[in-house]
Coordinates of C-alpha atoms (C1' of nucleotides) in Angstrom, one line a residue:
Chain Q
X1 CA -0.2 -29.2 -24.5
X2 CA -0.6 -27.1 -20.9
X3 CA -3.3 -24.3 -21.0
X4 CA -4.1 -22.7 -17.9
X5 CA -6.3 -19.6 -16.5
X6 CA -5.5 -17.7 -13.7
X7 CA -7.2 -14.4 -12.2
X8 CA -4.6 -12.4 -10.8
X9 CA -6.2 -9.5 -9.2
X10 CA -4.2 -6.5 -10.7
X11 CA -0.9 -7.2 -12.8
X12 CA 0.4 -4.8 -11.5
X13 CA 0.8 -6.4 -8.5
X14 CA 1.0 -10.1 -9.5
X15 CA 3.7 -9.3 -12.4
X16 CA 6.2 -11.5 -10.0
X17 CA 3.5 -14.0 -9.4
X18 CA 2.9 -14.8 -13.0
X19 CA 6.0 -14.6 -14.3
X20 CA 7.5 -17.0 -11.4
X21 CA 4.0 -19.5 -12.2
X22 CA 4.7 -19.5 -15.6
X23 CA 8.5 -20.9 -15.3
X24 CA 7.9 -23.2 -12.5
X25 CA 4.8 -24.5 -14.6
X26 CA 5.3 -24.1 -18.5
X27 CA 2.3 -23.9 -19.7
X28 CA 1.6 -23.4 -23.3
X29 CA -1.1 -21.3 -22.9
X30 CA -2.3 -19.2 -19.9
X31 CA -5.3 -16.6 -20.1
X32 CA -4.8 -13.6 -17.2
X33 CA -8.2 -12.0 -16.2
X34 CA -8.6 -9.0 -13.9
X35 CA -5.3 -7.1 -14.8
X36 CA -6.4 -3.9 -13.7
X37 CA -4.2 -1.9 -16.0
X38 CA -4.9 0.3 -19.0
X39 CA -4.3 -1.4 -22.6
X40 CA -0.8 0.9 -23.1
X41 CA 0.3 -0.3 -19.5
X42 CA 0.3 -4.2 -20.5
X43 CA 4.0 -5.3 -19.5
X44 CA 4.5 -7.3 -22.8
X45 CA 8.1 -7.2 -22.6
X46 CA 8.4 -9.0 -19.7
X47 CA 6.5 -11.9 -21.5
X48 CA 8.5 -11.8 -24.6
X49 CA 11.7 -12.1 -22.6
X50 CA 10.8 -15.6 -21.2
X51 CA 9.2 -17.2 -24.7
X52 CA 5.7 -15.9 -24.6
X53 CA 3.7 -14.0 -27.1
X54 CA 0.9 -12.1 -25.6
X55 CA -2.5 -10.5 -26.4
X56 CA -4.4 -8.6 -24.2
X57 CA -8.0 -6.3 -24.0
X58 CA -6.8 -4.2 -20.9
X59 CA -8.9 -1.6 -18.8
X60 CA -7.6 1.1 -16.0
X61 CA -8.3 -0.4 -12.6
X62 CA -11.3 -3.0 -13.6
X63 CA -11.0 -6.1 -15.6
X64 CA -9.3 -6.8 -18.7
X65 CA -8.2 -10.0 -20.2
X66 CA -4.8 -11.4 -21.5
X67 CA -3.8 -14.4 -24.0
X68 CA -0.2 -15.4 -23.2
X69 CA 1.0 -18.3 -25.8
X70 CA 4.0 -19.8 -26.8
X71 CA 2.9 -20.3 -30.3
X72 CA 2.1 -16.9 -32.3
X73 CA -1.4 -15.5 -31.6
X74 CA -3.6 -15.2 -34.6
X75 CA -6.9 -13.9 -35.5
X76 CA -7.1 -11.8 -32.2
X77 CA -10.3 -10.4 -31.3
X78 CA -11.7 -8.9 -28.3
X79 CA -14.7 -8.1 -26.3
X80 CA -18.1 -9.7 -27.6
X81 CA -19.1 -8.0 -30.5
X82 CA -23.0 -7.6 -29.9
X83 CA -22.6 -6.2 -26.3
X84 CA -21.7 -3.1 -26.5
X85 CA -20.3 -2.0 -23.5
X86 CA -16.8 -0.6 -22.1
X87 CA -15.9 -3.5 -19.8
X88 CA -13.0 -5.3 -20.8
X89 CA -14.0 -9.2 -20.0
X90 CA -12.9 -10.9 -23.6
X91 CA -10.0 -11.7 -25.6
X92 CA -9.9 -14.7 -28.0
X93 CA -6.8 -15.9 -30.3
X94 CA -6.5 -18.7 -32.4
X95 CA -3.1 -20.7 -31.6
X96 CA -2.3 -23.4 -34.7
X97 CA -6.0 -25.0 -34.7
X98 CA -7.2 -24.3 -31.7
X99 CA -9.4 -20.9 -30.9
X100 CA -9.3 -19.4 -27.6
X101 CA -11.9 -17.6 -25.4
X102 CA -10.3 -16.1 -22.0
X103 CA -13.1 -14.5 -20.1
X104 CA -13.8 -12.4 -17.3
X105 CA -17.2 -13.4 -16.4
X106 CA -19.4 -10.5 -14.5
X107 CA -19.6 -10.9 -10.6
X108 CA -23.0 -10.1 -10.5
X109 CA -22.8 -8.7 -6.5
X110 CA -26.0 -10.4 -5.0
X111 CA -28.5 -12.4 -6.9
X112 CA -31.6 -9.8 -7.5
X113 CA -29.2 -6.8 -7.7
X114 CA -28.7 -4.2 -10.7
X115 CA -25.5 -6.5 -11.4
X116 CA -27.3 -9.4 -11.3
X117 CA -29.4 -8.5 -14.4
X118 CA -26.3 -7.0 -15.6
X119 CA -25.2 -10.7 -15.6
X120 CA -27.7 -12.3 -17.3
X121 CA -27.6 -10.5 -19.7
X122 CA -23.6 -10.3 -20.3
X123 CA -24.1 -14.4 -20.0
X124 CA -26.9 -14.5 -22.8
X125 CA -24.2 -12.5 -25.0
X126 CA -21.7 -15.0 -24.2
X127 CA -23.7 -17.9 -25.0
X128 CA -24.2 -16.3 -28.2
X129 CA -21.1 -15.6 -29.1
X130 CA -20.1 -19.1 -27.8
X131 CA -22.5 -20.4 -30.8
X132 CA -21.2 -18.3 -33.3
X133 CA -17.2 -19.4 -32.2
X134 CA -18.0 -22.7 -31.8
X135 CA -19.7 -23.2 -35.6
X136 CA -16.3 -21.4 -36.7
X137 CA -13.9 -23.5 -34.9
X138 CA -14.3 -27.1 -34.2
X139 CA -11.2 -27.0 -31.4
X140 CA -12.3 -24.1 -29.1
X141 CA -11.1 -23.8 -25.9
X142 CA -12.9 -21.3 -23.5
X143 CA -11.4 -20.3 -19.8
X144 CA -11.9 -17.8 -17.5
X145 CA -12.9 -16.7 -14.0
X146 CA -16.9 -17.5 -14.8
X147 CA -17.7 -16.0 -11.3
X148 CA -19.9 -19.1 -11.1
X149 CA -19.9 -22.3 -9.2
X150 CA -21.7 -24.7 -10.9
X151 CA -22.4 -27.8 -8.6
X152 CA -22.8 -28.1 -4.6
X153 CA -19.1 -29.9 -4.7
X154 CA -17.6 -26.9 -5.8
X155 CA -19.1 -25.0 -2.5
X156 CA -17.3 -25.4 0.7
X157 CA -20.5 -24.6 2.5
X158 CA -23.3 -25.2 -0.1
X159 CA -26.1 -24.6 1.9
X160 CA -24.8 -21.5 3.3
X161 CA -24.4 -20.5 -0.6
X162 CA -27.6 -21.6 -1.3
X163 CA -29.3 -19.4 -3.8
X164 CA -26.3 -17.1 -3.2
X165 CA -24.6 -15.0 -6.1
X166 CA -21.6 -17.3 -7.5
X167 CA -23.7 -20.6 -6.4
X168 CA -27.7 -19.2 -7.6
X169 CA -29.6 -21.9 -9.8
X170 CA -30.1 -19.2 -12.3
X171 CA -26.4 -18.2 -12.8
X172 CA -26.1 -22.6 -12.7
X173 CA -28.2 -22.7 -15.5
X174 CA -26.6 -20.3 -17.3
X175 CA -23.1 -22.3 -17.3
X176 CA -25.4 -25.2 -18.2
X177 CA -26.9 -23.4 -21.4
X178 CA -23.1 -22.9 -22.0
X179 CA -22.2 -26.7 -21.8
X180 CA -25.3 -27.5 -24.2
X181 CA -23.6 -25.5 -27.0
X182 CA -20.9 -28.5 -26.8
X183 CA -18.5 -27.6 -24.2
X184 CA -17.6 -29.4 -21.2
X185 CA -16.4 -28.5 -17.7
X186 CA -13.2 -30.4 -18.2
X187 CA -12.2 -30.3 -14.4
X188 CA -16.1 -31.5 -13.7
X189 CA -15.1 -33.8 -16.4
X190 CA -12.3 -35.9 -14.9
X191 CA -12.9 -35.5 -11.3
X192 CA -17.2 -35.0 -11.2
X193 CA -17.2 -35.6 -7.5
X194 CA -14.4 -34.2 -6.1
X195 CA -13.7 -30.6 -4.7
X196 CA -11.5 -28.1 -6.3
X197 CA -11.8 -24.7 -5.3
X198 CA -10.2 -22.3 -7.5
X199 CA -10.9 -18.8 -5.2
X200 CA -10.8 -18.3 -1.5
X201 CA -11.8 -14.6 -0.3
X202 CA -9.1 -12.6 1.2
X203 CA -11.3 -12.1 4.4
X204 CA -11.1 -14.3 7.5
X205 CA -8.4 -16.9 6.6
X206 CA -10.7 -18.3 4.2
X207 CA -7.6 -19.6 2.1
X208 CA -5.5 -21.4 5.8
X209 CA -9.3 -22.5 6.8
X210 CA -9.7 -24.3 3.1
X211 CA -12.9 -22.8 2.5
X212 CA -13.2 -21.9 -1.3
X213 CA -15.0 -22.4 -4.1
X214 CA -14.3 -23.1 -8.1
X215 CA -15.4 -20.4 -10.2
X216 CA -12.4 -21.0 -12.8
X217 CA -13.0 -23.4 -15.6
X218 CA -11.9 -24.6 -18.6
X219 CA -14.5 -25.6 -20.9
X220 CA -13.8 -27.7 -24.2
X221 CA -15.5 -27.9 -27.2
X222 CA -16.6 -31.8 -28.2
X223 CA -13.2 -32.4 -30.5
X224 CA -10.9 -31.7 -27.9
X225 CA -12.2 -33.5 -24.9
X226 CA -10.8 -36.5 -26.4
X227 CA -7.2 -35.4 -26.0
X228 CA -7.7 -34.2 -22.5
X229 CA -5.6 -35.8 -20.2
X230 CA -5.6 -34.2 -16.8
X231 CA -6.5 -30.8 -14.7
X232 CA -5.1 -29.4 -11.9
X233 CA -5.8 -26.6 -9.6
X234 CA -2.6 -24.9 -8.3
X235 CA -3.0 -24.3 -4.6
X236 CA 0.3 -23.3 -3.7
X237 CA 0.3 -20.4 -5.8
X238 CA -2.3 -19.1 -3.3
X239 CA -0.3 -19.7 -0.5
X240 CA 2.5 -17.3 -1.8
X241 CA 3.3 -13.9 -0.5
X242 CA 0.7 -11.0 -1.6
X243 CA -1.1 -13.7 -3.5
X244 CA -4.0 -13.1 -6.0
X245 CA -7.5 -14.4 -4.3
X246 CA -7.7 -17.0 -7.4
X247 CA -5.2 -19.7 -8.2
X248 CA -4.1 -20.9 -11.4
X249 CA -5.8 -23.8 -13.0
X250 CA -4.4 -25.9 -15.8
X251 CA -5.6 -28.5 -17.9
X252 CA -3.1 -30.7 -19.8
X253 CA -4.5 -32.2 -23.5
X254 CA -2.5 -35.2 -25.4
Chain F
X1 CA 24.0 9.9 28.2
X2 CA 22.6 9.4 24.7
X3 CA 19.2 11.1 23.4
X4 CA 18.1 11.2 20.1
X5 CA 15.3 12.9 18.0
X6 CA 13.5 11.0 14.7
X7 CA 10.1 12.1 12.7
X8 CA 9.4 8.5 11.8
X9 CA 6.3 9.8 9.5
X10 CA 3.8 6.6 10.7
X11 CA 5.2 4.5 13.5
X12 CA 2.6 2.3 11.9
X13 CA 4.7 1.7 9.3
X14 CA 8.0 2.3 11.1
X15 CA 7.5 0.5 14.3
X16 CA 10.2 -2.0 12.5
X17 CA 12.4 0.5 11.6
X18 CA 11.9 2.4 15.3
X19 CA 12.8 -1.1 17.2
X20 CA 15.9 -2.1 14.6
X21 CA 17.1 2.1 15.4
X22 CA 16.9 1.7 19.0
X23 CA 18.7 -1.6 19.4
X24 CA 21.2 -0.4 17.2
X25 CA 21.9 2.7 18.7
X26 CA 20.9 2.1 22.0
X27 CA 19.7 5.5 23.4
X28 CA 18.5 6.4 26.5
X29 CA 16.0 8.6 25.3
X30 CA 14.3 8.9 21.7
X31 CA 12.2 11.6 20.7
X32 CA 9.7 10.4 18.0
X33 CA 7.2 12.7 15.9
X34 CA 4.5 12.1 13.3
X35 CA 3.3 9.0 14.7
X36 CA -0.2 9.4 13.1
X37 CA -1.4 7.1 14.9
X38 CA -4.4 7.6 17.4
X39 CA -3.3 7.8 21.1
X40 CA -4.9 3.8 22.3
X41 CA -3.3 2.9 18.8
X42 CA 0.1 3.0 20.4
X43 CA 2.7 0.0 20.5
X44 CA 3.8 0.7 24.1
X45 CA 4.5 -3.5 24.6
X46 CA 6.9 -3.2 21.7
X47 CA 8.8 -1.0 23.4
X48 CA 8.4 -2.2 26.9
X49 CA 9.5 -5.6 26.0
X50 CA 13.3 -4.0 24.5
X51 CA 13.5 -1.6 27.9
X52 CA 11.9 1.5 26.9
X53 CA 9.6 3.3 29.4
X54 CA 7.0 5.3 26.9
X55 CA 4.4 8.4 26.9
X56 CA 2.7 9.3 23.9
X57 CA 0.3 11.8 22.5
X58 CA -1.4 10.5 19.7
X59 CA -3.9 12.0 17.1
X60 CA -5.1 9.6 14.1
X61 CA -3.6 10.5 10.5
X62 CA -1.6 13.6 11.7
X63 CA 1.1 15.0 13.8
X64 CA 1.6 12.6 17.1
X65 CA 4.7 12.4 19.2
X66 CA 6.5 10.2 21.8
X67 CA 8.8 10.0 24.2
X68 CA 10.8 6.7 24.6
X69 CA 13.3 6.4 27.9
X70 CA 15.2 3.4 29.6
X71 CA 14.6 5.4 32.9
X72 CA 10.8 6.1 34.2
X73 CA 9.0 9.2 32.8
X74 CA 7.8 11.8 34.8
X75 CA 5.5 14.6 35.1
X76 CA 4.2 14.0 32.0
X77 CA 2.6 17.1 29.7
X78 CA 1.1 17.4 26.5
X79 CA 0.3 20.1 24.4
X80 CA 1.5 23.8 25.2
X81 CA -1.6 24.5 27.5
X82 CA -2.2 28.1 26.3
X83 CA -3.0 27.0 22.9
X84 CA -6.2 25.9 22.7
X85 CA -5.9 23.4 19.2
X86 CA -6.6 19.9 19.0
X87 CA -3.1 18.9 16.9
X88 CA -0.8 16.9 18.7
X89 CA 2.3 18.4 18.7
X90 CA 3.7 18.6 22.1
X91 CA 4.6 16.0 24.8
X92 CA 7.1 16.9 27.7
X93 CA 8.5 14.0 30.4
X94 CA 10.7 14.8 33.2
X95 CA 13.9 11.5 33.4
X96 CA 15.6 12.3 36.2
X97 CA 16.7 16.0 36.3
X98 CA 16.0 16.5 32.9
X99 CA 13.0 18.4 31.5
X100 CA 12.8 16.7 27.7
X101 CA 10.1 18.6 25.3
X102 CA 9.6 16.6 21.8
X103 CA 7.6 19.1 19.5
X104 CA 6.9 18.4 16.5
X105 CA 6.4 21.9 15.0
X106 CA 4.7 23.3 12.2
X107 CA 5.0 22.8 8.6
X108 CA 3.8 26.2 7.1
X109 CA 3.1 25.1 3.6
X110 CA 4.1 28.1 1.5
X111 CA 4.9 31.3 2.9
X112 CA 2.0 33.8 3.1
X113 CA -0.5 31.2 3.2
X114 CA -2.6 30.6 6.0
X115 CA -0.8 27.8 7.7
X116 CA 2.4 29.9 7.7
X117 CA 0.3 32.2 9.8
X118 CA -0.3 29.7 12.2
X119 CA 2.8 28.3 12.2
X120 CA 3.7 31.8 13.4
X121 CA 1.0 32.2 15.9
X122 CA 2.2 28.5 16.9
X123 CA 6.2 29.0 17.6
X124 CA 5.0 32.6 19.4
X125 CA 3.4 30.1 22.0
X126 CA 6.4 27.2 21.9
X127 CA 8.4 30.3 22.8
X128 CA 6.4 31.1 25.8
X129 CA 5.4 28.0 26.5
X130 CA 9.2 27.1 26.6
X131 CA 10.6 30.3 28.5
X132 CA 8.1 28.8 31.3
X133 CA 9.6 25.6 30.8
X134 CA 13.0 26.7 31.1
X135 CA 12.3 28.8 34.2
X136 CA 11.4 25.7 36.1
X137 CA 13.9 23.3 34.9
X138 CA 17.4 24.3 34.1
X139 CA 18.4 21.4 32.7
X140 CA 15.8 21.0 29.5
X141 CA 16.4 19.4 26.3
X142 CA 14.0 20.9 23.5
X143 CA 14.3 18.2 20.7
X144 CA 11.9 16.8 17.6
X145 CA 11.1 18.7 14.6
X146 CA 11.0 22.2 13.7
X147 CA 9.8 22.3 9.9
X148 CA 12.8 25.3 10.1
X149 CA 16.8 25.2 8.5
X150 CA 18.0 27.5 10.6
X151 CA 21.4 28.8 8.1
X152 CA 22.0 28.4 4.8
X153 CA 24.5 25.8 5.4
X154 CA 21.4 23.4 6.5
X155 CA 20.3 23.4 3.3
X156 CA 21.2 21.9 0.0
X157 CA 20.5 25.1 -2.7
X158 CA 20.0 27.6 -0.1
X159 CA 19.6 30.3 -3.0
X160 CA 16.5 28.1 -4.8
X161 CA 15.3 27.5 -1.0
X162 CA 15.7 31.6 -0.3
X163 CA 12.5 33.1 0.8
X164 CA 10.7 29.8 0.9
X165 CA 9.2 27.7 3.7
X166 CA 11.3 25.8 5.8
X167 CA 13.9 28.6 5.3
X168 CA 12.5 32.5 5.4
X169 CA 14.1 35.3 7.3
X170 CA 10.5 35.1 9.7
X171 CA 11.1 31.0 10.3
X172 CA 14.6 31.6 11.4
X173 CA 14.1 34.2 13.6
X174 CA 11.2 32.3 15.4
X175 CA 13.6 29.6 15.8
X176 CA 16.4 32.6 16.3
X177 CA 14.1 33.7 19.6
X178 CA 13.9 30.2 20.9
X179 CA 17.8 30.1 21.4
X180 CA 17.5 33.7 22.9
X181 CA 15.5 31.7 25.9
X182 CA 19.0 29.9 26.5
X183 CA 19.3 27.1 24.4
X184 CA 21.8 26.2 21.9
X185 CA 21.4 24.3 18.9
X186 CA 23.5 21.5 19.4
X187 CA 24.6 20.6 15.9
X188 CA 25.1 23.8 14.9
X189 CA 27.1 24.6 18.2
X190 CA 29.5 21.7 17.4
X191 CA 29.8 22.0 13.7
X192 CA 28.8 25.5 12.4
X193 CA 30.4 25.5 8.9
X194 CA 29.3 21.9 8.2
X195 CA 26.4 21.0 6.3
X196 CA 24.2 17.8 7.9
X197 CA 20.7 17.6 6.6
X198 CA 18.1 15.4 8.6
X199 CA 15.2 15.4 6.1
X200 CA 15.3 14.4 2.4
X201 CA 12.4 15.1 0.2
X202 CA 10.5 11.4 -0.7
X203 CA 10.5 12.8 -4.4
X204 CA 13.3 13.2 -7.6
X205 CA 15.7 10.9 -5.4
X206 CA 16.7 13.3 -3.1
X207 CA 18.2 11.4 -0.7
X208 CA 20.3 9.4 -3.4
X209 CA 21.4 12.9 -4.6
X210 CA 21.8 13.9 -0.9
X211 CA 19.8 17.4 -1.4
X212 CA 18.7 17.7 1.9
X213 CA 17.7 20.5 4.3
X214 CA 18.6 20.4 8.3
X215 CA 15.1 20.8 10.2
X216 CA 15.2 18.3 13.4
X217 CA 17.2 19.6 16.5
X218 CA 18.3 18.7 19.3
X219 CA 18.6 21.7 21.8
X220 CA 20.1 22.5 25.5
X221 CA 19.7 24.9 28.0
X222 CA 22.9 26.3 29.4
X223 CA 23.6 24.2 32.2
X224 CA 23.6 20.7 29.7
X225 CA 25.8 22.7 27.0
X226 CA 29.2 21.8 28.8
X227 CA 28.7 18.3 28.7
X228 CA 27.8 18.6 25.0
X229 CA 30.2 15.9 23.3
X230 CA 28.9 15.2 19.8
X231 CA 26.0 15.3 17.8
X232 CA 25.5 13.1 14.9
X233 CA 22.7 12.1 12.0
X234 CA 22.6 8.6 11.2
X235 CA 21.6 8.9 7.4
X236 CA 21.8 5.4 6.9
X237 CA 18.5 4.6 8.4
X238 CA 17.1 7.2 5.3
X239 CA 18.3 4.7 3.2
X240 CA 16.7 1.4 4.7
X241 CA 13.5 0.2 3.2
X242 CA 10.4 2.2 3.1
X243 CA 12.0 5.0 5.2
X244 CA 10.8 7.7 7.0
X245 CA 11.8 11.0 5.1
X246 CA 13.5 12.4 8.2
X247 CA 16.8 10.8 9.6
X248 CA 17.5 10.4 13.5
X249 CA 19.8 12.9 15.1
X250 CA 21.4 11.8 18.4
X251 CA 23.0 13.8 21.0
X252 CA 25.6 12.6 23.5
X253 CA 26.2 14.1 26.8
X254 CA 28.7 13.5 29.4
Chain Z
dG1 C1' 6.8 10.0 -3.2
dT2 C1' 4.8 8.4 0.6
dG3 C1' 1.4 8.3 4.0
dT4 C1' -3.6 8.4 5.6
dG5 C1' -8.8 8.5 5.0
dT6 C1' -12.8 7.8 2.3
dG7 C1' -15.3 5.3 -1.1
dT8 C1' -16.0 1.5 -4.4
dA9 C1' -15.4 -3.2 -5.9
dG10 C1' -14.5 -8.1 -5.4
Chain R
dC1 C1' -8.9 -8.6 3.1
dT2 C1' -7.1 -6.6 -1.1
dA3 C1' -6.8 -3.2 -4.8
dC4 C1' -7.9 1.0 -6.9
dA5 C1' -9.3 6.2 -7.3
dC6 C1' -9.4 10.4 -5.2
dA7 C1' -8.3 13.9 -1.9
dC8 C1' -5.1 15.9 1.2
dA9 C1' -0.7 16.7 3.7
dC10 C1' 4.2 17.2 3.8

DNA sequence: GTGTGTGTAG
DNA sequence: CTACACACAC
């Protein structure tokens, strides 16, 4: 089984994209964060067309969330119910066995900023909601852009990220409180001292110069990390024309 | 000799289209308005490098207007020097014996309002400005345009367009007093039963539905009228991607 | 509808 | 650098 993650910056504008990375690629499963289009706007047809069933929690112009599956969608809930708050960051389906959590994880701006406690906050609601999925379902699969790079190899330039929003130790120990609930960093996982980057900022040829960092995971609960077999970053899909500033990433389980 | 007039609406985003029109259609003078574009903002190289000598008079975001020619430019003006207004409508070159004025005139918005009051205020001083002009070159070419269809034959529903701007009894007789300097409106001259529109409204598919009105000209003081031999619109390039709203209208004189 | 500027967000 | 909203012009 293929499930992948992949902030597209606007659907809108990365309809093409995704629909021309899902064919080439196959995946099972992808989650969309960032589609930047109201919940009537969602382009579900165009999914349907080409085999996938689709879910989505969708907001005009900031975040919003998508489940794309082959297999029907069930049990489809979104946002986190304690936080109550109008973003759009949270869908989660249940496909066969396995429950899904796609997630658009706050940005947080710069580490001390009103976003900042914004952020811990949204992640303490996250961890709890984590708890409460993960004693529910055994198979729990949670992905996302996490706006969070959790170790020094996942930093082209760690020490000028040091203590920076994305690369903070407080936003590192957030991710590590959610690892302790049971899930693992499955990229981390296979490859624990190699760099991925999974984002490259549009500015200064960031993407051509290779300087990124990873920020999108896929985090499995303890039953499933078994079956995992591999996890790939897909590079070239930043390289295309009018790309997203994130590329996909997909994790294949036996 | 070929000379042509185009509103290219950006030569930001038309600079493409401008080069593609020129070496198509090889004329020796172009006439370009709305360049929005500030005046050290200009591609000159781009049009040095294909053979085009180039004087400009730029203003960021509005109006701006050019004058492209294979031969040198001379005694360059801009602006009508009476009217004291920081819009950049006017630039005049002298190529050869030729006096060429590219104006790109005003819109009016609605009739009554208070731009149709400058608008009138504005042609009262092209027509002075212009009776000068004429006075001390017999050979001048008036060209760009003039926000004005000058019979109902220029326009697609003259009845629904009656009374309105772009078409009131007070806009064509502004333009009306222009001719009475000695100058003929080429088209017109050549074709007056014959409808040719040069602009096509960006909304409701006008251009598909060819409802267009006839508001760029091209016109010549006596002494060029004999050696007047057609006048044509090239519509196609209103159908190219991302157009200008305006098509090019090229003159050719013995 | 298309363009531009400003502001916000990432 | 890219995307969006809004305002304005045509």
């Amino acid at each position: 089984m293929k499930i992948a993650t992949w902030n597209v910056n606007s659907l809108n504008v990365r309809l093409p994209h995704t629909l021309r990375w899902l064919q080439e690629n196959q995946p099972d499963i992808l989650a969309l964060q960032e589609l930047k289009l109201d919940q009537d706007k969602f382009p579900e047809t165009e999914f349907t067309r080409i085999g996938y069933h689709a879910a989505w929690n969708g907001q005009k112009t900031y975040n919003g969330v998508a489940i794309l599956s082959r297999q029907p969608l069930e049990q489809v809930t979104i946002d986190i119910p304690e936080l109550n708050e109008p973003q759009k960051r949270i869908i989660a389906a249940s496909i066969n066995d396995i429950r899904i959590i796609c997630a658009y994880c706050v940005n947080g701006e710069a580490v001390g900023s009103e976003k900042f406690a914004y952020k811990e906050r949204w992640f303490a609601a996250l961890n709890a909601y984590m708890r409460s999925e993960l004693a529910q379902h055994p198979k729990t699969i949670l992905l996302g852009d996490f706006n969070i790079a959790p170790h020094d190899i996942d930093v082209y330039d760690p020490k000028k990220w040091q203590d920076k929003v994305l690369c903070s130790p407080q936003e590192r120990s957030w991710f590590q409180q959610l690892l302790q609930l049971g899930l693992t960093d499955s990229l981390h996982h296979l490859y624990p001292d190699s760099a991925h980057y999974t984002w490259w900022d549009y500015r200064m040829n960031m993407f051509k110069r290779k300087l990124g960092l990873r920020i999108d995971h896929i985090l499995l609960s303890q039953s499933l990390l078994p079956a995992l077999r591999e996890v790939q970053v897909d590079s070239t899909a930043r390289g295309w024309e009018r790309p997203s500033d994130h590329a996909p990433v997909m994790a294949t389980l036996a």
